Amino acid sequence: MKILIPIYLIAVVFSSVFLFQDSELKESMKRGREIYTDFCVTCHLQKGEGVAYTFPPLARSDYLMNEKRESIKAIKYGLQGEITVNGITYNSAMADLGLEDEEVADVMNYISNSWGNTSDSIVTEKEVASIQK
């Protein structure tokens, strides 16, 4: 019996952490969706499909998922120059949208968990703040 109590307490603590993170992620994604609609949908379109050879897709995007730090940097500071997404080279400019670090994190959480993308971790404001030009 004495061994069951610590096991139970450990299970409760770990469950709480995962439930809290899930709730935190859902709230961040909700905010991120609003920001995406206000700033990103014009180029990347409603379902993140982008415009072939002009604006890269965010849906099922290998670049977004494999280059997390660079993706955050692009949202935070804009992007200019060539990138390759899903085997297609894009060379257009993305303006600095003037988003706060929390907004960048929210958008990243939204796009990293939408349209066939799945992320194992939540992007935090602190993580975004650590990324410099």
mmCIF file with all atom_site columns, C-alpha atoms in Angstrom:
data_model
loop_
_atom_site.group_PDB
_atom_site.id
_atom_site.type_symbol
_atom_site.label_atom_id
_atom_site.label_alt_id
_atom_site.label_comp_id
_atom_site.label_asym_id
_atom_site.label_entity_id
_atom_site.label_seq_id
_atom_site.pdbx_PDB_ins_code
_atom_site.Cartn_x
_atom_site.Cartn_y
_atom_site.Cartn_z
_atom_site.occupancy
_atom_site.B_iso_or_equiv
_atom_site.pdbx_formal_charge
_atom_site.auth_seq_id
_atom_site.auth_comp_id
_atom_site.auth_asym_id
_atom_site.auth_atom_id
_atom_site.pdbx_PDB_model_num
ATOM 1   C CA . MET A 1 1   ? 0.000  0.000  0.000   1.00 0.00 ? 1   MET A CA 1
ATOM 2   C CA . LYS A 1 2   ? 2.824  2.389  0.859   1.00 0.00 ? 2   LYS A CA 1
ATOM 3   C CA . ILE A 1 3   ? 4.270  1.988  -2.645  1.00 0.00 ? 3   ILE A CA 1
ATOM 4   C CA . LEU A 1 4   ? 0.935  2.711  -4.347  1.00 0.00 ? 4   LEU A CA 1
ATOM 5   C CA . ILE A 1 5   ? 0.584  6.195  -2.853  1.00 0.00 ? 5   ILE A CA 1
ATOM 6   C CA . PRO A 1 6   ? 3.867  7.553  -4.343  1.00 0.00 ? 6   PRO A CA 1
ATOM 7   C CA . ILE A 1 7   ? 3.077  5.917  -7.692  1.00 0.00 ? 7   ILE A CA 1
ATOM 8   C CA . TYR A 1 8   ? -0.379 7.499  -7.636  1.00 0.00 ? 8   TYR A CA 1
ATOM 9   C CA . LEU A 1 9   ? 1.051  10.936 -6.764  1.00 0.00 ? 9   LEU A CA 1
ATOM 10  C CA . ILE A 1 10  ? 3.641  10.711 -9.536  1.00 0.00 ? 10  ILE A CA 1
ATOM 11  C CA . ALA A 1 11  ? 0.915  9.735  -12.023 1.00 0.00 ? 11  ALA A CA 1
ATOM 12  C CA . VAL A 1 12  ? -1.246 12.683 -10.937 1.00 0.00 ? 12  VAL A CA 1
ATOM 13  C CA . VAL A 1 13  ? 1.636  15.162 -11.281 1.00 0.00 ? 13  VAL A CA 1
ATOM 14  C CA . PHE A 1 14  ? 2.615  13.928 -14.754 1.00 0.00 ? 14  PHE A CA 1
ATOM 15  C CA . SER A 1 15  ? -1.013 13.901 -15.898 1.00 0.00 ? 15  SER A CA 1
ATOM 16  C CA . SER A 1 16  ? -1.473 17.458 -14.687 1.00 0.00 ? 16  SER A CA 1
ATOM 17  C CA . VAL A 1 17  ? 1.593  18.639 -16.594 1.00 0.00 ? 17  VAL A CA 1
ATOM 18  C CA . PHE A 1 18  ? 0.352  17.098 -19.845 1.00 0.00 ? 18  PHE A CA 1
ATOM 19  C CA . LEU A 1 19  ? -3.195 18.378 -19.367 1.00 0.00 ? 19  LEU A CA 1
ATOM 20  C CA . PHE A 1 20  ? -1.919 21.882 -18.577 1.00 0.00 ? 20  PHE A CA 1
ATOM 21  C CA . GLN A 1 21  ? 0.357  21.902 -21.629 1.00 0.00 ? 21  GLN A CA 1
ATOM 22  C CA . ASP A 1 22  ? -2.512 20.696 -23.833 1.00 0.00 ? 22  ASP A CA 1
ATOM 23  C CA . SER A 1 23  ? -4.773 23.451 -22.499 1.00 0.00 ? 23  SER A CA 1
ATOM 24  C CA . GLU A 1 24  ? -2.008 26.033 -22.897 1.00 0.00 ? 24  GLU A CA 1
ATOM 25  C CA . LEU A 1 25  ? -1.383 24.876 -26.481 1.00 0.00 ? 25  LEU A CA 1
ATOM 26  C CA . LYS A 1 26  ? -5.078 25.081 -27.369 1.00 0.00 ? 26  LYS A CA 1
ATOM 27  C CA . GLU A 1 27  ? -5.304 28.649 -26.047 1.00 0.00 ? 27  GLU A CA 1
ATOM 28  C CA . SER A 1 28  ? -2.133 29.645 -27.897 1.00 0.00 ? 28  SER A CA 1
ATOM 29  C CA . MET A 1 29  ? -3.450 28.095 -31.120 1.00 0.00 ? 29  MET A CA 1
ATOM 30  C CA . LYS A 1 30  ? -6.736 29.959 -30.728 1.00 0.00 ? 30  LYS A CA 1
ATOM 31  C CA . ARG A 1 31  ? -4.874 33.276 -30.460 1.00 0.00 ? 31  ARG A CA 1
ATOM 32  C CA . GLY A 1 32  ? -2.540 32.210 -33.267 1.00 0.00 ? 32  GLY A CA 1
ATOM 33  C CA . ARG A 1 33  ? -5.447 31.499 -35.588 1.00 0.00 ? 33  ARG A CA 1
ATOM 34  C CA . GLU A 1 34  ? -6.715 35.058 -35.136 1.00 0.00 ? 34  GLU A CA 1
ATOM 35  C CA . ILE A 1 35  ? -3.267 36.486 -35.855 1.00 0.00 ? 35  ILE A CA 1
ATOM 36  C CA . TYR A 1 36  ? -2.889 34.193 -38.875 1.00 0.00 ? 36  TYR A CA 1
ATOM 37  C CA . THR A 1 37  ? -6.218 35.445 -40.219 1.00 0.00 ? 37  THR A CA 1
ATOM 38  C CA . ASP A 1 38  ? -5.166 39.071 -39.726 1.00 0.00 ? 38  ASP A CA 1
ATOM 39  C CA . PHE A 1 39  ? -1.599 38.876 -41.086 1.00 0.00 ? 39  PHE A CA 1
ATOM 40  C CA . CYS A 1 40  ? -0.801 35.646 -42.942 1.00 0.00 ? 40  CYS A CA 1
ATOM 41  C CA . VAL A 1 41  ? -3.873 34.434 -44.818 1.00 0.00 ? 41  VAL A CA 1
ATOM 42  C CA . THR A 1 42  ? -3.418 36.883 -47.700 1.00 0.00 ? 42  THR A CA 1
ATOM 43  C CA . CYS A 1 43  ? -0.264 35.120 -48.918 1.00 0.00 ? 43  CYS A CA 1
ATOM 44  C CA . HIS A 1 44  ? -0.441 31.645 -47.383 1.00 0.00 ? 44  HIS A CA 1
ATOM 45  C CA . LEU A 1 45  ? -4.212 31.299 -47.895 1.00 0.00 ? 45  LEU A CA 1
ATOM 46  C CA . GLN A 1 46  ? -6.970 29.938 -45.668 1.00 0.00 ? 46  GLN A CA 1
ATOM 47  C CA . LYS A 1 47  ? -5.730 26.354 -45.444 1.00 0.00 ? 47  LYS A CA 1
ATOM 48  C CA . GLY A 1 48  ? -2.024 27.170 -45.473 1.00 0.00 ? 48  GLY A CA 1
ATOM 49  C CA . GLU A 1 49  ? -1.603 25.927 -49.050 1.00 0.00 ? 49  GLU A CA 1
ATOM 50  C CA . GLY A 1 50  ? 0.328  29.005 -50.219 1.00 0.00 ? 50  GLY A CA 1
ATOM 51  C CA . VAL A 1 51  ? 0.675  29.968 -53.882 1.00 0.00 ? 51  VAL A CA 1
ATOM 52  C CA . ALA A 1 52  ? 2.877  27.685 -55.981 1.00 0.00 ? 52  ALA A CA 1
ATOM 53  C CA . TYR A 1 53  ? 6.318  29.154 -56.721 1.00 0.00 ? 53  TYR A CA 1
ATOM 54  C CA . THR A 1 54  ? 5.336  32.458 -55.085 1.00 0.00 ? 54  THR A CA 1
ATOM 55  C CA . PHE A 1 55  ? 4.386  31.959 -51.419 1.00 0.00 ? 55  PHE A CA 1
ATOM 56  C CA . PRO A 1 56  ? 5.407  28.662 -49.787 1.00 0.00 ? 56  PRO A CA 1
ATOM 57  C CA . PRO A 1 57  ? 2.838  26.350 -48.273 1.00 0.00 ? 57  PRO A CA 1
ATOM 58  C CA . LEU A 1 58  ? 2.576  26.017 -44.523 1.00 0.00 ? 58  LEU A CA 1
ATOM 59  C CA . ALA A 1 59  ? 0.355  22.950 -44.796 1.00 0.00 ? 59  ALA A CA 1
ATOM 60  C CA . ARG A 1 60  ? 2.414  19.762 -44.555 1.00 0.00 ? 60  ARG A CA 1
ATOM 61  C CA . SER A 1 61  ? 5.536  21.921 -44.827 1.00 0.00 ? 61  SER A CA 1
ATOM 62  C CA . ASP A 1 62  ? 8.864  20.151 -44.377 1.00 0.00 ? 62  ASP A CA 1
ATOM 63  C CA . TYR A 1 63  ? 10.617 23.507 -43.916 1.00 0.00 ? 63  TYR A CA 1
ATOM 64  C CA . LEU A 1 64  ? 8.245  24.616 -41.152 1.00 0.00 ? 64  LEU A CA 1
ATOM 65  C CA . MET A 1 65  ? 8.641  21.370 -39.254 1.00 0.00 ? 65  MET A CA 1
ATOM 66  C CA . ASN A 1 66  ? 12.372 20.754 -39.838 1.00 0.00 ? 66  ASN A CA 1
ATOM 67  C CA . GLU A 1 67  ? 13.588 24.350 -39.585 1.00 0.00 ? 67  GLU A CA 1
ATOM 68  C CA . LYS A 1 68  ? 11.679 25.458 -36.505 1.00 0.00 ? 68  LYS A CA 1
ATOM 69  C CA . ARG A 1 69  ? 14.167 28.132 -35.451 1.00 0.00 ? 69  ARG A CA 1
ATOM 70  C CA . GLU A 1 70  ? 14.365 29.605 -38.967 1.00 0.00 ? 70  GLU A CA 1
ATOM 71  C CA . SER A 1 71  ? 10.561 29.541 -39.226 1.00 0.00 ? 71  SER A CA 1
ATOM 72  C CA . ILE A 1 72  ? 10.220 31.448 -35.964 1.00 0.00 ? 72  ILE A CA 1
ATOM 73  C CA . LYS A 1 73  ? 12.859 33.915 -37.162 1.00 0.00 ? 73  LYS A CA 1
ATOM 74  C CA . ALA A 1 74  ? 10.938 34.456 -40.439 1.00 0.00 ? 74  ALA A CA 1
ATOM 75  C CA . ILE A 1 75  ? 7.725  35.226 -38.571 1.00 0.00 ? 75  ILE A CA 1
ATOM 76  C CA . LYS A 1 76  ? 9.521  37.498 -36.118 1.00 0.00 ? 76  LYS A CA 1
ATOM 77  C CA . TYR A 1 77  ? 11.739 39.458 -38.538 1.00 0.00 ? 77  TYR A CA 1
ATOM 78  C CA . GLY A 1 78  ? 10.480 38.663 -42.026 1.00 0.00 ? 78  GLY A CA 1
ATOM 79  C CA . LEU A 1 79  ? 12.346 36.675 -44.648 1.00 0.00 ? 79  LEU A CA 1
ATOM 80  C CA . GLN A 1 80  ? 14.182 37.429 -47.857 1.00 0.00 ? 80  GLN A CA 1
ATOM 81  C CA . GLY A 1 81  ? 16.057 35.025 -50.094 1.00 0.00 ? 81  GLY A CA 1
ATOM 82  C CA . GLU A 1 82  ? 15.705 31.466 -51.282 1.00 0.00 ? 82  GLU A CA 1
ATOM 83  C CA . ILE A 1 83  ? 14.180 28.683 -49.239 1.00 0.00 ? 83  ILE A CA 1
ATOM 84  C CA . THR A 1 84  ? 13.108 25.234 -50.352 1.00 0.00 ? 84  THR A CA 1
ATOM 85  C CA . VAL A 1 85  ? 9.774  23.926 -49.153 1.00 0.00 ? 85  VAL A CA 1
ATOM 86  C CA . ASN A 1 86  ? 8.599  20.446 -50.066 1.00 0.00 ? 86  ASN A CA 1
ATOM 87  C CA . GLY A 1 87  ? 11.161 20.307 -52.876 1.00 0.00 ? 87  GLY A CA 1
ATOM 88  C CA . ILE A 1 88  ? 10.184 23.630 -54.474 1.00 0.00 ? 88  ILE A CA 1
ATOM 89  C CA . THR A 1 89  ? 12.432 26.703 -54.309 1.00 0.00 ? 89  THR A CA 1
ATOM 90  C CA . TYR A 1 90  ? 10.821 30.002 -53.315 1.00 0.00 ? 90  TYR A CA 1
ATOM 91  C CA . ASN A 1 91  ? 12.524 33.372 -53.571 1.00 0.00 ? 91  ASN A CA 1
ATOM 92  C CA . SER A 1 92  ? 10.071 36.019 -52.503 1.00 0.00 ? 92  SER A CA 1
ATOM 93  C CA . ALA A 1 93  ? 10.066 38.423 -49.584 1.00 0.00 ? 93  ALA A CA 1
ATOM 94  C CA . MET A 1 94  ? 8.064  38.226 -46.393 1.00 0.00 ? 94  MET A CA 1
ATOM 95  C CA . ALA A 1 95  ? 7.799  41.534 -44.553 1.00 0.00 ? 95  ALA A CA 1
ATOM 96  C CA . ASP A 1 96  ? 8.498  42.028 -40.868 1.00 0.00 ? 96  ASP A CA 1
ATOM 97  C CA . LEU A 1 97  ? 4.950  42.016 -39.511 1.00 0.00 ? 97  LEU A CA 1
ATOM 98  C CA . GLY A 1 98  ? 5.822  43.777 -36.256 1.00 0.00 ? 98  GLY A CA 1
ATOM 99  C CA . LEU A 1 99  ? 4.457  40.994 -34.073 1.00 0.00 ? 99  LEU A CA 1
ATOM 100 C CA . GLU A 1 100 ? 5.278  40.702 -30.376 1.00 0.00 ? 100 GLU A CA 1
ATOM 101 C CA . ASP A 1 101 ? 7.114  37.575 -29.201 1.00 0.00 ? 101 ASP A CA 1
ATOM 102 C CA . GLU A 1 102 ? 3.936  36.098 -27.705 1.00 0.00 ? 102 GLU A CA 1
ATOM 103 C CA . GLU A 1 103 ? 2.106  36.629 -31.010 1.00 0.00 ? 103 GLU A CA 1
ATOM 104 C CA . VAL A 1 104 ? 4.928  34.947 -32.930 1.00 0.00 ? 104 VAL A CA 1
ATOM 105 C CA . ALA A 1 105 ? 4.756  31.967 -30.550 1.00 0.00 ? 105 ALA A CA 1
ATOM 106 C CA . ASP A 1 106 ? 0.972  31.763 -30.940 1.00 0.00 ? 106 ASP A CA 1
ATOM 107 C CA . VAL A 1 107 ? 1.164  31.825 -34.758 1.00 0.00 ? 107 VAL A CA 1
ATOM 108 C CA . MET A 1 108 ? 3.909  29.188 -34.717 1.00 0.00 ? 108 MET A CA 1
ATOM 109 C CA . ASN A 1 109 ? 1.825  26.970 -32.449 1.00 0.00 ? 109 ASN A CA 1
ATOM 110 C CA . TYR A 1 110 ? -1.187 27.392 -34.726 1.00 0.00 ? 110 TYR A CA 1
ATOM 111 C CA . ILE A 1 111 ? 0.569  26.651 -38.019 1.00 0.00 ? 111 ILE A CA 1
ATOM 112 C CA . SER A 1 112 ? 2.708  23.866 -36.508 1.00 0.00 ? 112 SER A CA 1
ATOM 113 C CA . ASN A 1 113 ? -0.456 22.027 -35.472 1.00 0.00 ? 113 ASN A CA 1
ATOM 114 C CA . SER A 1 114 ? -2.750 22.690 -38.441 1.00 0.00 ? 114 SER A CA 1
ATOM 115 C CA . TRP A 1 115 ? -3.277 21.365 -41.985 1.00 0.00 ? 115 TRP A CA 1
ATOM 116 C CA . GLY A 1 116 ? -1.431 18.086 -41.474 1.00 0.00 ? 116 GLY A CA 1
ATOM 117 C CA . ASN A 1 117 ? 1.379  19.511 -39.315 1.00 0.00 ? 117 ASN A CA 1
ATOM 118 C CA . THR A 1 118 ? 1.946  18.136 -35.825 1.00 0.00 ? 118 THR A CA 1
ATOM 119 C CA . SER A 1 119 ? 4.491  19.451 -33.352 1.00 0.00 ? 119 SER A CA 1
ATOM 120 C CA . ASP A 1 120 ? 5.724  17.603 -30.288 1.00 0.00 ? 120 ASP A CA 1
ATOM 121 C CA . SER A 1 121 ? 6.425  20.772 -28.329 1.00 0.00 ? 121 SER A CA 1
ATOM 122 C CA . ILE A 1 122 ? 4.832  24.127 -27.671 1.00 0.00 ? 122 ILE A CA 1
ATOM 123 C CA . VAL A 1 123 ? 6.655  27.276 -28.813 1.00 0.00 ? 123 VAL A CA 1
ATOM 124 C CA . THR A 1 124 ? 6.982  29.715 -25.927 1.00 0.00 ? 124 THR A CA 1
ATOM 125 C CA . GLU A 1 125 ? 7.388  33.467 -25.768 1.00 0.00 ? 125 GLU A CA 1
ATOM 126 C CA . LYS A 1 126 ? 10.756 32.896 -24.055 1.00 0.00 ? 126 LYS A CA 1
ATOM 127 C CA . GLU A 1 127 ? 11.929 30.708 -26.965 1.00 0.00 ? 127 GLU A CA 1
ATOM 128 C CA . VAL A 1 128 ? 10.918 33.387 -29.479 1.00 0.00 ? 128 VAL A CA 1
ATOM 129 C CA . ALA A 1 129 ? 12.634 36.111 -27.418 1.00 0.00 ? 129 ALA A CA 1
ATOM 130 C CA . SER A 1 130 ? 15.899 34.144 -27.568 1.00 0.00 ? 130 SER A CA 1
ATOM 131 C CA . ILE A 1 131 ? 15.986 34.302 -31.381 1.00 0.00 ? 131 ILE A CA 1
ATOM 132 C CA . GLN A 1 132 ? 17.971 37.225 -32.703 1.00 0.00 ? 132 GLN A CA 1
ATOM 133 C CA . LYS A 1 133 ? 18.355 38.590 -36.244 1.00 0.00 ? 133 LYS A CA 1
#
